[in-house]
């Protein structure tokens, strides 16, 4: 190939690469004038987690807290005809080093994305399958399916369960229960800025957004929860 031909094809190759990146970006996030606060919001793309050796959503991190005989994993599920993130936990009820068995699916939001989160509205499609339970004496949660906002000082839990909506707080841990029917898809909208304002917390510059499912040893059994999409508008 002559030098002239190489000069012709090199820019064309670069242009092709740029086009491919653009196509991938628009498929992943949709056409937008601003980068979305949450990446891969529909859990369309998946990859292997090299630590836990199960599938996880691309651009999300997964952590598992489990005793020797507890189990937990994420996978791409099809629930009532919708592809979604499936989070699964099996709590054996044995007394071991962990009170909880949990799966966390996390994205760390930077300054711009955190500002979008607290200025806007978080929209989510969820499919809960079990009731939220609490210890009768302490009022602490025994199980959970929902999402967490963690700023390093305060923790906000949004729990989706078929029961009266309620807000309760344990030290720096505020828990909001949103009445949501079980075993069906539901669309919910939340204003994180208002939750922080109601709690009297200072708005943070960065947070971790976490989807979670878990159960304590006093809530033995198998649990599943599903999320199809979440985004900030």
C-alpha positions as CSV (number, residue, x, y, z in Angstrom):
1,X,0.0,0.0,0.0
2,X,1.4,3.4,-0.9
3,X,1.9,6.2,1.5
4,X,-0.9,8.1,-0.2
5,X,-3.3,5.2,0.4
6,X,-2.3,4.9,4.0
7,X,-3.0,8.7,4.5
8,X,-6.5,8.2,3.0
9,X,-7.4,5.1,5.0
10,X,-6.0,6.2,8.4
11,X,-8.6,9.0,8.9
12,X,-11.3,6.7,7.6
13,X,-10.4,4.2,10.3
14,X,-10.4,6.8,13.0
15,X,-13.8,8.0,11.8
16,X,-15.2,4.4,11.9
17,X,-14.0,4.0,15.5
18,X,-15.6,7.3,16.5
19,X,-18.9,6.2,14.9
20,X,-18.8,2.9,16.8
21,X,-18.2,4.6,20.1
22,X,-21.1,7.0,19.4
23,X,-23.4,4.1,18.5
24,X,-22.5,2.2,21.6
25,X,-23.0,5.3,23.8
26,X,-26.4,6.0,22.4
27,X,-27.5,2.4,22.8
28,X,-26.2,2.4,26.3
29,X,-27.6,5.7,27.6
30,X,-30.0,6.9,24.8
31,X,-29.7,10.2,22.9
32,X,-29.0,12.9,25.5
33,X,-27.4,16.3,25.6
34,X,-25.9,15.5,29.0
35,X,-24.3,12.4,30.3
36,X,-26.8,10.6,32.5
37,X,-26.3,10.4,36.3
38,X,-26.6,6.6,36.2
39,X,-24.8,4.5,33.7
40,X,-26.3,1.3,32.1
41,X,-29.6,2.2,33.8
42,X,-31.6,-0.5,32.1
43,X,-29.1,-3.3,32.9
44,X,-28.8,-4.1,29.2
45,X,-25.1,-4.9,29.3
46,X,-23.5,-7.5,31.5
47,X,-20.0,-8.8,32.3
48,X,-18.4,-11.4,34.5
49,X,-17.4,-10.5,38.1
50,X,-13.9,-11.8,38.5
51,X,-14.2,-11.9,42.3
52,X,-17.6,-13.5,42.9
53,X,-17.7,-15.4,39.6
54,X,-21.2,-14.6,38.6
55,X,-22.7,-12.1,36.1
56,X,-23.1,-8.4,37.0
57,X,-24.4,-5.4,35.2
58,X,-21.7,-3.5,33.2
59,X,-20.5,-0.3,35.0
60,X,-21.9,-1.5,38.3
61,X,-19.9,-3.1,41.2
62,X,-21.3,-6.0,43.2
63,X,-20.4,-7.0,46.8
64,X,-21.6,-10.0,48.7
65,X,-21.8,-10.4,52.5
66,X,-22.7,-14.0,53.5
67,X,-21.9,-16.6,56.0
68,X,-20.4,-20.0,55.1
69,X,-23.7,-21.5,54.1
70,X,-25.5,-18.4,52.9
71,X,-25.7,-17.7,49.2
72,X,-26.1,-14.6,47.1
73,X,-25.7,-13.6,43.4
74,X,-26.9,-11.3,40.7
75,X,-28.0,-12.4,37.2
76,X,-30.0,-11.1,34.2
77,X,-33.5,-12.4,34.7
78,X,-36.7,-12.3,32.7
79,X,-39.7,-11.5,34.9
80,X,-43.2,-11.2,33.4
81,X,-41.7,-10.6,30.0
82,X,-39.2,-7.9,31.2
83,X,-35.4,-8.3,31.1
84,X,-34.1,-7.0,34.4
85,X,-31.5,-7.2,37.2
86,X,-32.2,-10.1,39.5
87,X,-30.8,-10.0,43.1
88,X,-30.9,-13.3,45.0
89,X,-30.1,-14.2,48.6
90,X,-30.4,-17.4,50.6
91,X,-30.1,-16.9,54.4
92,X,-29.5,-20.2,56.2
93,X,-30.4,-18.8,59.7
94,X,-27.2,-20.1,61.3
95,X,-25.3,-18.1,63.9
96,X,-22.1,-17.2,62.2
97,X,-19.9,-14.1,62.0
98,X,-22.5,-12.2,60.0
99,X,-25.9,-11.1,61.2
100,X,-26.9,-10.2,57.6
101,X,-26.6,-12.0,54.2
102,X,-26.7,-9.2,51.6
103,X,-26.1,-8.4,47.9
104,X,-25.2,-4.8,47.0
105,X,-25.1,-3.6,43.4
106,X,-23.3,-0.2,43.5
107,X,-22.4,2.8,41.4
108,X,-20.3,5.6,42.9
109,X,-21.7,8.9,41.7
110,X,-19.3,11.9,41.2
111,X,-20.0,15.5,41.9
112,X,-22.1,16.2,38.8
113,X,-24.1,13.0,39.0
114,X,-24.8,13.5,42.8
115,X,-26.0,17.1,42.1
116,X,-28.3,15.7,39.4
117,X,-29.6,13.1,41.9
118,X,-30.5,15.6,44.6
119,X,-31.8,18.2,42.3
120,X,-34.0,15.8,40.3
121,X,-36.3,12.9,40.6
122,X,-35.1,9.2,40.8
123,X,-37.5,7.0,38.8
124,X,-37.4,3.2,39.1
125,X,-39.2,0.0,38.1
126,X,-39.2,-2.6,40.8
127,X,-40.6,-6.0,41.5
128,X,-40.6,-6.9,45.2
129,X,-41.4,-10.5,46.3
130,X,-41.5,-10.3,50.1
131,X,-42.7,-8.2,53.0
132,X,-40.3,-6.0,54.9
133,X,-40.0,-7.2,58.5
134,X,-38.6,-5.5,61.7
135,X,-37.4,-6.7,65.1
136,X,-40.3,-6.1,67.5
137,X,-38.1,-4.9,70.4
138,X,-35.5,-2.7,68.6
139,X,-37.4,-1.8,65.5
140,X,-34.4,-2.6,63.4
141,X,-35.0,-4.1,60.0
142,X,-34.9,-7.9,59.6
143,X,-34.8,-7.9,55.8
144,X,-34.6,-5.5,52.9
145,X,-35.2,-5.0,49.2
146,X,-34.7,-1.5,47.8
147,X,-32.0,1.0,47.3
148,X,-29.4,2.8,49.5
149,X,-27.9,6.2,49.3
150,X,-24.6,6.3,51.3
151,X,-22.6,9.5,51.6
152,X,-20.0,8.1,54.1
153,X,-21.8,9.6,57.1
154,X,-25.5,9.0,56.6
155,X,-27.4,6.1,55.1
156,X,-30.8,6.4,53.4
157,X,-32.7,3.2,52.7
158,X,-35.7,3.2,50.3
159,X,-37.6,-0.1,50.9
160,X,-40.2,-1.4,48.5
161,X,-42.8,-3.6,50.3
162,X,-46.6,-4.1,50.4
163,X,-47.4,-2.2,53.6
164,X,-48.2,1.3,54.7
165,X,-45.7,3.9,53.7
166,X,-43.6,4.9,56.7
167,X,-40.3,6.7,57.7
168,X,-38.2,5.6,60.7
169,X,-34.7,6.4,61.7
170,X,-31.9,4.5,63.6
171,X,-29.1,7.0,64.5
172,X,-27.6,8.0,61.1
173,X,-29.7,5.4,59.2
174,X,-33.0,6.7,57.8
175,X,-35.4,4.2,56.4
176,X,-38.3,5.0,54.1
177,X,-40.9,2.4,53.3
178,X,-42.8,2.9,50.0
179,X,-46.0,0.9,49.7
180,X,-45.4,-1.3,46.7
181,X,-47.4,-4.4,45.7
182,X,-45.6,-7.8,45.7
183,X,-45.0,-10.0,42.6
184,X,-45.8,-7.3,40.0
185,X,-43.9,-4.5,38.3
186,X,-44.4,-1.1,39.8
187,X,-43.1,2.4,38.8
188,X,-42.0,4.7,41.7
189,X,-40.6,8.2,41.8
190,X,-38.5,9.6,44.6
191,X,-36.9,12.9,45.5
192,X,-33.7,12.3,47.4
193,X,-33.1,15.9,48.1
194,X,-36.4,16.1,50.0
195,X,-35.5,13.0,52.0
196,X,-32.2,14.6,53.1
197,X,-33.9,17.9,53.9
198,X,-36.5,16.1,56.0
199,X,-33.8,14.2,57.9
200,X,-31.9,17.5,58.5
201,X,-28.8,16.1,56.7
202,X,-26.4,18.2,54.7
203,X,-26.4,17.5,51.0
204,X,-23.2,15.6,50.1
205,X,-20.9,16.3,47.2
206,X,-20.6,12.6,46.3
207,X,-22.6,9.4,47.1
208,X,-22.8,5.7,46.4
209,X,-26.1,4.6,44.9
210,X,-26.7,1.0,45.9
211,X,-29.4,-1.5,45.0
212,X,-29.7,-4.1,47.8
213,X,-31.3,-7.2,49.1
214,X,-30.7,-8.9,52.4
215,X,-31.9,-10.8,55.4
216,X,-30.7,-11.4,58.9
217,X,-30.2,-14.8,60.5
218,X,-33.6,-14.3,62.2
219,X,-35.3,-14.1,58.8
220,X,-34.2,-17.5,57.4
221,X,-35.2,-18.2,53.8
222,X,-34.7,-17.4,50.1
223,X,-35.3,-13.9,48.8
224,X,-35.4,-12.3,45.4
225,X,-35.9,-8.8,44.1
226,X,-35.9,-7.4,40.6
227,X,-35.1,-3.9,39.1
228,X,-35.8,-3.2,35.5
229,X,-34.6,0.4,35.2
230,X,-33.7,3.5,37.2
231,X,-32.9,6.9,36.1
232,X,-32.7,10.5,37.2
233,X,-35.0,13.1,35.6
